[in-house]
XYZ file of C-alpha atoms in Angstrom:
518
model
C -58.251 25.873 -65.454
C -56.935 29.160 -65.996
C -60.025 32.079 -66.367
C -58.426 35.924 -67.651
C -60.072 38.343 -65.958
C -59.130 41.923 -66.449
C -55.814 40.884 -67.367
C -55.428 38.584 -64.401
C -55.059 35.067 -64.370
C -56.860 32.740 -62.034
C -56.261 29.231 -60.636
C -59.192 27.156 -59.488
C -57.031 24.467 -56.902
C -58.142 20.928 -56.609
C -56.866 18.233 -54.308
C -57.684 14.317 -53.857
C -60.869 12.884 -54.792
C -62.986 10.802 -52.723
C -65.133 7.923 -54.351
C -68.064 8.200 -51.848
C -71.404 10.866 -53.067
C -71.834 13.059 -50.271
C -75.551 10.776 -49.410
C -73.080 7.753 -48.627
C -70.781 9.872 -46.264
C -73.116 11.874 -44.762
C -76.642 10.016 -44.781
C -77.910 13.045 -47.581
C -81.129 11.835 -49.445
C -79.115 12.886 -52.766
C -76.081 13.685 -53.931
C -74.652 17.026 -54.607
C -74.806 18.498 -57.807
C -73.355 21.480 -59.018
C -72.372 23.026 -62.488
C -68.526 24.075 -63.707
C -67.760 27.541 -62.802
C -65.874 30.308 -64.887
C -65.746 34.200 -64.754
C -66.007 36.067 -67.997
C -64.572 39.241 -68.783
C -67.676 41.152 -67.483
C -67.429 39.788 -64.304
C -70.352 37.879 -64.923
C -69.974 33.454 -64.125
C -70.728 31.193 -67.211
C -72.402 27.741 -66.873
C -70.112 24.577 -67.507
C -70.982 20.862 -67.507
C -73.712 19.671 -65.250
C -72.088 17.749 -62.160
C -73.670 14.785 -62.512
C -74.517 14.654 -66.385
C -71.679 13.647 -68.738
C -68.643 14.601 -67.267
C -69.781 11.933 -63.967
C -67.710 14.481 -61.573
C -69.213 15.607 -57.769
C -66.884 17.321 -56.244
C -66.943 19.383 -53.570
C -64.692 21.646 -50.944
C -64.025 19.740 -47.778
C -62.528 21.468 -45.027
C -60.866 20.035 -41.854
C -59.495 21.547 -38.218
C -56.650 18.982 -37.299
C -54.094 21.929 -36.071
C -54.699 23.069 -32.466
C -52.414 26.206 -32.497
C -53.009 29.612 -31.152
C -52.451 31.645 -33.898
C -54.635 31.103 -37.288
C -55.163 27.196 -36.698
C -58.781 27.073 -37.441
C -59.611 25.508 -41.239
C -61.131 28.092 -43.388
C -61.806 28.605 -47.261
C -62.736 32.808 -48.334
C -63.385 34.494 -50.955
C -61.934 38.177 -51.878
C -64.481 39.888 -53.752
C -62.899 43.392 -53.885
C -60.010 41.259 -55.456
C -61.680 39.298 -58.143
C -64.334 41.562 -58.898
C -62.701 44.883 -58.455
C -65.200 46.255 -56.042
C -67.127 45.142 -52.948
C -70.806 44.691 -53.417
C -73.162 47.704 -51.820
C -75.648 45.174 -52.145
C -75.877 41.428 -52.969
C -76.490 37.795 -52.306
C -74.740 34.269 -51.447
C -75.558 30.713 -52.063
C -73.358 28.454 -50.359
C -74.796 24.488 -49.184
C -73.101 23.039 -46.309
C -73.146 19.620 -45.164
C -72.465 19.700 -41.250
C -71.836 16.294 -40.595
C -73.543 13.954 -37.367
C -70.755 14.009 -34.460
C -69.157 17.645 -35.139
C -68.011 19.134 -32.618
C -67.051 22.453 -33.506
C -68.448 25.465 -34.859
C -68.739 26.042 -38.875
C -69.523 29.425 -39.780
C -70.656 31.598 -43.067
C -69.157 35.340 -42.812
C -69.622 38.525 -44.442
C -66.467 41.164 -44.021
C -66.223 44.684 -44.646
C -62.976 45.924 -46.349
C -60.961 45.478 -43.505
C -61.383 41.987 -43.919
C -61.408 41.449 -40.359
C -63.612 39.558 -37.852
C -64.380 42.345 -35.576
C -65.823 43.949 -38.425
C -67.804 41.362 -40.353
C -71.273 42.206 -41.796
C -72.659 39.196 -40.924
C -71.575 36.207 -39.140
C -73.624 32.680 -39.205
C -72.735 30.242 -36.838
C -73.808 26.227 -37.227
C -73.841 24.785 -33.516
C -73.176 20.574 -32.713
C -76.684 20.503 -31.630
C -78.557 22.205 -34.383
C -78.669 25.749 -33.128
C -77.929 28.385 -35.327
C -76.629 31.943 -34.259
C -76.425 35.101 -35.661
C -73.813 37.627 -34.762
C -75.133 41.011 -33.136
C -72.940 44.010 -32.325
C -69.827 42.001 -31.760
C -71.711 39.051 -29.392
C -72.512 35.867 -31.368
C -75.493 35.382 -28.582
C -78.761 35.716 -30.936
C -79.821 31.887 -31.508
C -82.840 31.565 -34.341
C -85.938 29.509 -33.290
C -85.114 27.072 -36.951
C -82.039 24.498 -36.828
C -80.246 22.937 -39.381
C -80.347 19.388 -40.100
C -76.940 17.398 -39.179
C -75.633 15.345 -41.691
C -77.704 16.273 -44.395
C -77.358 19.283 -47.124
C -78.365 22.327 -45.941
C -78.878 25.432 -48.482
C -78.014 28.806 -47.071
C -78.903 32.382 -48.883
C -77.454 35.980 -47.429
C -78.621 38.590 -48.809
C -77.155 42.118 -47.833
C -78.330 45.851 -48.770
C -76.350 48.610 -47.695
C -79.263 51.023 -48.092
C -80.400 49.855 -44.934
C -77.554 48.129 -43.242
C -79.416 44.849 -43.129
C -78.984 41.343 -44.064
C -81.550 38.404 -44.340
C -80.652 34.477 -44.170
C -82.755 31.732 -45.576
C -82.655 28.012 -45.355
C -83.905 26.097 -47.732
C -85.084 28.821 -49.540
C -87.178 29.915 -46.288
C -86.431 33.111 -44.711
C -85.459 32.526 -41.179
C -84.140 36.022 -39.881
C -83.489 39.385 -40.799
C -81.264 41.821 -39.179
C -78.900 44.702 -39.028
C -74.953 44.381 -40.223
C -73.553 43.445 -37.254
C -71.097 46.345 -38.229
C -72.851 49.264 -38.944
C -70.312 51.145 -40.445
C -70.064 49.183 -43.444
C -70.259 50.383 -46.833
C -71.060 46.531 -48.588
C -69.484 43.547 -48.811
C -65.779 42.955 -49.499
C -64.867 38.929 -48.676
C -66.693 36.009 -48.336
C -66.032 32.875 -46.207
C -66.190 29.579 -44.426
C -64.858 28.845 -41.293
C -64.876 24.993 -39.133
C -63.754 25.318 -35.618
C -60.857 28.095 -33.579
C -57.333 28.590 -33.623
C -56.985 26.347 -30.447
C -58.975 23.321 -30.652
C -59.620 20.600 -33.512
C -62.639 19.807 -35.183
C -64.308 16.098 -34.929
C -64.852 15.862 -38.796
C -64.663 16.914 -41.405
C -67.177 19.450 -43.348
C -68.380 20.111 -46.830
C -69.155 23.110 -48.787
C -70.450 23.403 -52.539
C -72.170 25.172 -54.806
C -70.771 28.799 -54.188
C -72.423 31.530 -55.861
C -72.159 35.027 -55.581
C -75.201 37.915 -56.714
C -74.609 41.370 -57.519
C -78.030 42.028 -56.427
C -80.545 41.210 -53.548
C -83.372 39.652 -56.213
C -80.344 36.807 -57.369
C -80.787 38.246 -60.977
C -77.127 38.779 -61.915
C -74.007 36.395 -60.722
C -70.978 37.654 -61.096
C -69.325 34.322 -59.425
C -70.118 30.866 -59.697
C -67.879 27.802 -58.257
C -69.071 24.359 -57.971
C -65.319 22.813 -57.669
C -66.398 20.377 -61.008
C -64.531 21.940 -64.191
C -61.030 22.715 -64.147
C -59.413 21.068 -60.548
C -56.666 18.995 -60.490
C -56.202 16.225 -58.134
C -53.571 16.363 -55.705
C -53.575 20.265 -55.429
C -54.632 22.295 -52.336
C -56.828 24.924 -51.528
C -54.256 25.906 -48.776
C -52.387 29.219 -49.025
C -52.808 32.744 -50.436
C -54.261 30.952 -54.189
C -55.766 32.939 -56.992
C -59.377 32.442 -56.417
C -59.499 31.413 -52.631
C -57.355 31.836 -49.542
C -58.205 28.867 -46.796
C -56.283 26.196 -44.574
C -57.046 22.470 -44.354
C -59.332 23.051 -47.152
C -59.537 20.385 -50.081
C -61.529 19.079 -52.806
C -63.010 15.973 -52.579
C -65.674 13.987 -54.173
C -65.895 11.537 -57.213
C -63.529 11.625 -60.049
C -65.013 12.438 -63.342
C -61.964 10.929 -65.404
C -63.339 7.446 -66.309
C -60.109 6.441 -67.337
C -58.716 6.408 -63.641
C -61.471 6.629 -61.728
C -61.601 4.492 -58.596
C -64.909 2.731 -58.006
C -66.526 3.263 -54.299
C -65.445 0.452 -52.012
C -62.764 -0.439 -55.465
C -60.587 -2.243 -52.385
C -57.818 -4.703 -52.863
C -58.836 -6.987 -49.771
C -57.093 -6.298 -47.048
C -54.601 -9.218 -45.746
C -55.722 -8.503 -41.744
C -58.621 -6.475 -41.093
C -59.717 -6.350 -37.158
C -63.329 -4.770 -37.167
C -64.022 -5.773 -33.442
C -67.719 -6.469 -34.538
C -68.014 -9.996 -35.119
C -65.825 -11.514 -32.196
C -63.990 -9.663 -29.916
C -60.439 -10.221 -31.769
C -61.926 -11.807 -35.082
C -60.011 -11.250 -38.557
C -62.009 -10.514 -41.181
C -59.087 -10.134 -44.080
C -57.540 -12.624 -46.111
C -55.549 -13.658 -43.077
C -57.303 -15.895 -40.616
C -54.752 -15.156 -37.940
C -57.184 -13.886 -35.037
C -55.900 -11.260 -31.977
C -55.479 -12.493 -28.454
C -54.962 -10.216 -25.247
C -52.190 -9.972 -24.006
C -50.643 -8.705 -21.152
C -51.014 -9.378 -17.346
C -54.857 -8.763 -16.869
C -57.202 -8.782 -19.920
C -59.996 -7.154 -18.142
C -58.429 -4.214 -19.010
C -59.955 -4.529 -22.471
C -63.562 -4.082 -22.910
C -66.287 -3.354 -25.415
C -67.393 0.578 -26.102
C -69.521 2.400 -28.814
C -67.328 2.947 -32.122
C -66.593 6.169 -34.123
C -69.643 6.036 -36.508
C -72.502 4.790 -34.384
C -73.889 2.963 -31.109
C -74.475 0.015 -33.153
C -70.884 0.243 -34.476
C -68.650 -1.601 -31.440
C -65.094 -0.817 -30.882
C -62.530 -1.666 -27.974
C -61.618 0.199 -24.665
C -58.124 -0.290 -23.465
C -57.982 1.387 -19.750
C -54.301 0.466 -18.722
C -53.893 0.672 -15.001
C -55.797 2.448 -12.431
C -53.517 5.551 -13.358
C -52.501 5.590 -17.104
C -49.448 5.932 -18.324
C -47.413 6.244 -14.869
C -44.596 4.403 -14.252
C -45.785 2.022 -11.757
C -44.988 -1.843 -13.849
C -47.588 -3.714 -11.099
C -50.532 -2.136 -12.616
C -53.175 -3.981 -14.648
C -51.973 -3.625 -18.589
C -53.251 -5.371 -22.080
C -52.544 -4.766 -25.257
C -53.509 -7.286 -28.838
C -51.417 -9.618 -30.905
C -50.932 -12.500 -33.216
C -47.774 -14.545 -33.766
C -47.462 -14.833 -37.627
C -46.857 -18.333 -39.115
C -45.816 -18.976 -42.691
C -48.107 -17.160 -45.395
C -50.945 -16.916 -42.545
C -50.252 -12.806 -41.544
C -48.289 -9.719 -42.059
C -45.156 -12.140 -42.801
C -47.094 -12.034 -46.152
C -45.666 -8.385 -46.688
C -42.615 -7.939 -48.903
C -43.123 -4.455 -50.712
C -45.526 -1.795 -51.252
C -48.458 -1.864 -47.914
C -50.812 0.088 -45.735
C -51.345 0.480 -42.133
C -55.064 1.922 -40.642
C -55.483 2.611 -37.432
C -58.843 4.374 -35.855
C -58.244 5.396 -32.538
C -59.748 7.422 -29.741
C -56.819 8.543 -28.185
C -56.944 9.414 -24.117
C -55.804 13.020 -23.334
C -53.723 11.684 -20.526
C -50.208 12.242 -20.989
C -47.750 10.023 -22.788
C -44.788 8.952 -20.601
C -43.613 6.347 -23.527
C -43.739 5.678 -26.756
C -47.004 3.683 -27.537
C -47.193 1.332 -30.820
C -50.600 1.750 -32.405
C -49.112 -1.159 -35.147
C -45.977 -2.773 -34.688
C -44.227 -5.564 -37.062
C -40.651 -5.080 -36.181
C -37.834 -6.515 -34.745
C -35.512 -3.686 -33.622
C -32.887 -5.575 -31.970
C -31.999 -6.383 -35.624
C -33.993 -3.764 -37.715
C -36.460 -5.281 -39.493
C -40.368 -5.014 -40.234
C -42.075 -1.855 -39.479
C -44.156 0.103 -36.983
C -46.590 2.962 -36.686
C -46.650 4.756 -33.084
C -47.267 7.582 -31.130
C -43.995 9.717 -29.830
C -43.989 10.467 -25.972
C -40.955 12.719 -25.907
C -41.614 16.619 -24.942
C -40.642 17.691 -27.824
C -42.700 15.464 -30.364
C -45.303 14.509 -27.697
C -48.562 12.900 -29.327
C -47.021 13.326 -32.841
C -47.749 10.072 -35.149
C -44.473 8.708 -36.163
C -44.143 5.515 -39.191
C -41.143 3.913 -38.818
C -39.335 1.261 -41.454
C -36.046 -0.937 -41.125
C -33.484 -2.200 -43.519
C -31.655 -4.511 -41.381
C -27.661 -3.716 -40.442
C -24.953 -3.397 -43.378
C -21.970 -3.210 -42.720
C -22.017 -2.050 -39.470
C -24.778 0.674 -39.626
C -28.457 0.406 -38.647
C -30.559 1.096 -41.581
C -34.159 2.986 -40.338
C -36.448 5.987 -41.475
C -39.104 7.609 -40.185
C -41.878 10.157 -41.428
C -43.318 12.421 -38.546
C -46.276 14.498 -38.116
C -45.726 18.376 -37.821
C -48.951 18.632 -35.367
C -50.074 16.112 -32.381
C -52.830 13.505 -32.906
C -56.210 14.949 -31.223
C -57.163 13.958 -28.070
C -60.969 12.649 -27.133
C -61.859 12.328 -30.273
C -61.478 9.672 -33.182
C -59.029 9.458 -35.658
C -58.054 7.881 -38.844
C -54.473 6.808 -39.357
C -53.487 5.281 -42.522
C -49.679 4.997 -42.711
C -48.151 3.747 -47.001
C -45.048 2.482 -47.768
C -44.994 2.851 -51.428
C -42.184 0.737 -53.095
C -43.048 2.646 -56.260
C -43.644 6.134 -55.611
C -43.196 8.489 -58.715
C -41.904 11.226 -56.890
C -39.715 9.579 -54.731
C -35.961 7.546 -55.408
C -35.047 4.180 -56.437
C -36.419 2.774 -52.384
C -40.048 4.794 -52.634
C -41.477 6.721 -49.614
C -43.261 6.678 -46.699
C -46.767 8.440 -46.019
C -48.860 9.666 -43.250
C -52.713 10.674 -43.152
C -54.814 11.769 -41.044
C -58.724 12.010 -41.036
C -57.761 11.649 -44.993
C -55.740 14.356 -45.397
C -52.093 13.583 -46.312
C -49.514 14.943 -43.414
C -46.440 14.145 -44.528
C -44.154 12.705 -47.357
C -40.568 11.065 -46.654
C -38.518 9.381 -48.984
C -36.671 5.869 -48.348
C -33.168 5.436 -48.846
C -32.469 1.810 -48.630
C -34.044 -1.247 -48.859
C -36.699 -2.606 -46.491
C -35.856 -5.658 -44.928
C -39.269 -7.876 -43.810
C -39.531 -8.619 -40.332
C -39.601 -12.507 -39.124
C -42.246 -14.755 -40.085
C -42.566 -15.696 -36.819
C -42.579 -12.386 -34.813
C -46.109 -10.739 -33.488
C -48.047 -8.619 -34.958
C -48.286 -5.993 -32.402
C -52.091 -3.626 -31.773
C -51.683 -1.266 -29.162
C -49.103 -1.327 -27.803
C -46.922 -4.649 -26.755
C -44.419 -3.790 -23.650
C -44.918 -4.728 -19.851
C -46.130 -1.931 -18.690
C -49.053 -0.078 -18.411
C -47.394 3.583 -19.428
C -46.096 1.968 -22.841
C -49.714 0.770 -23.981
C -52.501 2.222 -25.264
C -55.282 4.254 -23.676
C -58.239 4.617 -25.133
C -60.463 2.987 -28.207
C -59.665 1.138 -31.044
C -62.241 1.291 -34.017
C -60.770 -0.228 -36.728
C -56.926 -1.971 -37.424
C -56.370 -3.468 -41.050
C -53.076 -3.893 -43.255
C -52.727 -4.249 -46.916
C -49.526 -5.846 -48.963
C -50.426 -3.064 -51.184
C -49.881 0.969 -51.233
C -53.407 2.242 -51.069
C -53.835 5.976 -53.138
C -54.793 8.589 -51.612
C -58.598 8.445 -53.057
C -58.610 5.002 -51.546
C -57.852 6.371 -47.830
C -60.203 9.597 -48.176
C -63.080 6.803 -48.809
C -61.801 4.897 -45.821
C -61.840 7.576 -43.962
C -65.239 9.074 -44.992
C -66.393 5.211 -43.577
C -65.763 6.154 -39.966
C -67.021 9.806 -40.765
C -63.999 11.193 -40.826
């Protein structure tokens, strides 16, 4: 949707949709609903379609911290109101809900800057703790923590107002007033940009969190708005928040929600079934797809494997793998396992022959890599065939999730592709791997392409120049791992492993992910 303002054109961004309501995600008792948002010529926002009324949209800004780089790695979404409105605000308000979802780990803060638009100077800084806490920037120290908490996993309404007058700010909850303060920078003359921050430039966040229902006040009674966004009207999927855009600036910041074109729209849970699906819930190594093929251990001592608490809850059960007494060293006479299945005609992934999807939720260990370990592997390489998804060990690529395809030999020359991750997977903390082949990929050639997400959010695209070649019917299916050794398996906890004979979209693995909360 393109909105004139003062001659200037604006872009409101949207990316995927997700077919899960923010109350089946997150545990909220509703689900969001916000209204379309324009800007008129007088500055002042214009009410569109109601979220949830005919247009059936419920969208919403989701915002990630996957890239653990020093400089500007955190994921952040802001607002330049000296830019779109002309002038900062002497004095004003916010509305902004946040959903800060059960099992964050990282800070999420709401910040008011100055003109310098920089951190040392903000006007007021708000700062969402793991545990509930929330803590108010004073004079440069984030070290004031309010009595009131917010509520993990649920929405959670927060109001800044801000009068220059007297340099001070007040922040409700819910509508309730829970503190009033001075600007943490006194000097300021009113409010220039607003913004949303999840986690630093050196770590990555746990999950994912949501933000909705932006609205911006040209006054402290929240009489007159001058800008409105409820990321409903006017977003297109597949398009990015990301970047230097014409409403927003941010990083790792997409919209996600349902999809209110009833044409396309995806159902929740709208699943082709998946041909193995390995839950580690009912059974240790019981299949629960279309495939009856069950896992075994493998390996030269089992006991290596044991049961552990999953990525959504206790009563959700996953699998340790502890290879060795030492992971990943080179010693071959310690204690390894890793899981597999030796496909049979029509019972397994030898069903595969086009389009298909790999998922993988792992909790990878953050001891070092010395080899390549195969998270799922389907291939024969002696001959290139089948397919694999794994994590590189070399010191360049180290951690980096790698999906590999074959096309057998012709004429002399080993036919393989690969797409690769620009950042390492996270360490300690779970993570949602869906790898696609898509045999019919509009944007790719005549062979399709090759995807990679993580957490749901789509980290690479590479195109496929030859044919894949199927892998043996009678090779194994491969789950963490598969050589003999213990530095060549995996270390750590598997949540979830499934495959499809399908290429799942990318709405479809944004709701998967959003099932491990992630």
């Amino acid at each position: 949707m393109n909105i004139n303002k003062n001659g200037k054109k604006f872009k409101l961004y949207k990316i995927a949709a997700v077919t899960l309501s923010a109350a089946l995600v997150f545990g909220c008792g509703e689900d969001l609903k916000f209204k379309g948002s324009t800007i008129a010529d007088n500055g002042e926002a214009s009410e569109g379609n109601e979220g949830n009324g005919e247009s059936g949209a419920n969208l919403y800004a989701a915002i990630t911290d996957t890239l653990s780089i020093s400089d500007d790695g955190a994921g952040f979404l802001k607002y330049s109101i000296v830019d779109n409105l002309t002038n900062e605000l002497t004095s004003g308000a916010i509305s902004i809900d946040v959903i800060y979802p059960t099992g964050q780990d990282q800070d999420f803060s709401i910040g008011l800057y100055d003109s310098t638009n920089s951190t040392s100077k903000m006007v007021a800084d708000v700062i969402l703790k793991s545990d509930g806490r929330i803590v108010t920037r004073v004079a440069g120290s984030a070290s004031n923590t309010l009595t009131v908490k917010h509520t993990l996993g649920d929405t959670n309404n927060f109001k800044i107002t801000w009068d220059a007058t007297t340099n001070q700010y007040a922040l409700s909850l819910n509508n309730t007033e829970i503190y009033t303060g001075d600007y943490n920078n006194t000097t300021a003359s009113g409010v220039a940009y607003f913004g949303v921050k999840l986690g630093s430039n050196t770590k990555v966040a746990a999950k994912t969190s949501i933000v909705d229902n932006i609205v911006i006040y040209s006054d402290t009674a929240m009489a007159t708005t001058v800008f409105e966004d409820d990321f409903e009207s006017g977003y297109i999927v597949g398009e990015s928040l990301d970047g230097d855009g014409d409403i927003y600036s941010g990083l790792q910041a997409v919209v996600a929600g349902s999809e209110a074109d009833e044409e396309n729209e995806e159902e929740a849970g709208d699943f082709p079934t998946a041909l193995d699906e390995f839950s580690f819930t009912s059974g240790l190594y019981a299949n629960s797809g279309s495939a009856t093929t069950p896992l075994k251990g493998s390996g030269n001592d089992t006991n290596v494997i044991s049961n552990t608490t999953g990525a959504t809850s206790a009563e959700n059960m996953a699998l340790n793998l502890a290879q060795g007494s030492s992971v990943f060293e080179e010693e071959s006479s310690e204690p390894y396992a890793y899981l597999s299945y030796t496909s049979t005609e029509g019972s397994g992934a030898d069903q595969i022959t086009g389009s298909f999807t790999l998922e993988a939720v792992i909790n990878l260990s953050s001891r070092a890599i010395a080899s390549d370990v195969a998270l799922i592997d389907y291939a024969n390489t002696s001959n290139y065939l089948g397919f694999k998804t794994y994590i590189e060990s070399s010191d360049d690529d180290e951690g980096v999730v790698k999906f590999k395809i074959y096309g057998g030999v012709i004429d002399g020359e080993n036919q393989s592709t690969e797409a690769v991750t620009s950042s390492p997977l996270a360490t300690d903390s779970w993570s949602h791997i869906v790898t696609v082949y898509d045999a019919d990929a509009a944007d790719s050639g005549t062979y399709g392409s090759l995807t990679i997400y993580i957490n749901g959010v789509e980290q690479v695209t590479k195109d496929v120049n030859f044919v894949p070649v199927e892998n043996e019917a009678t090779d194994k299916f491969i789950v963490g791992g598969g050589s003999g050794s213990s530095d060549k398996n995996l270390d750590g906890d598997l949540d979830n492993i499934a495959t499809w004979n399908v290429a799942l979209t990318e709405t479809q693995v944004i709701e998967r992910a959003a099932l491990f909360g992630l």
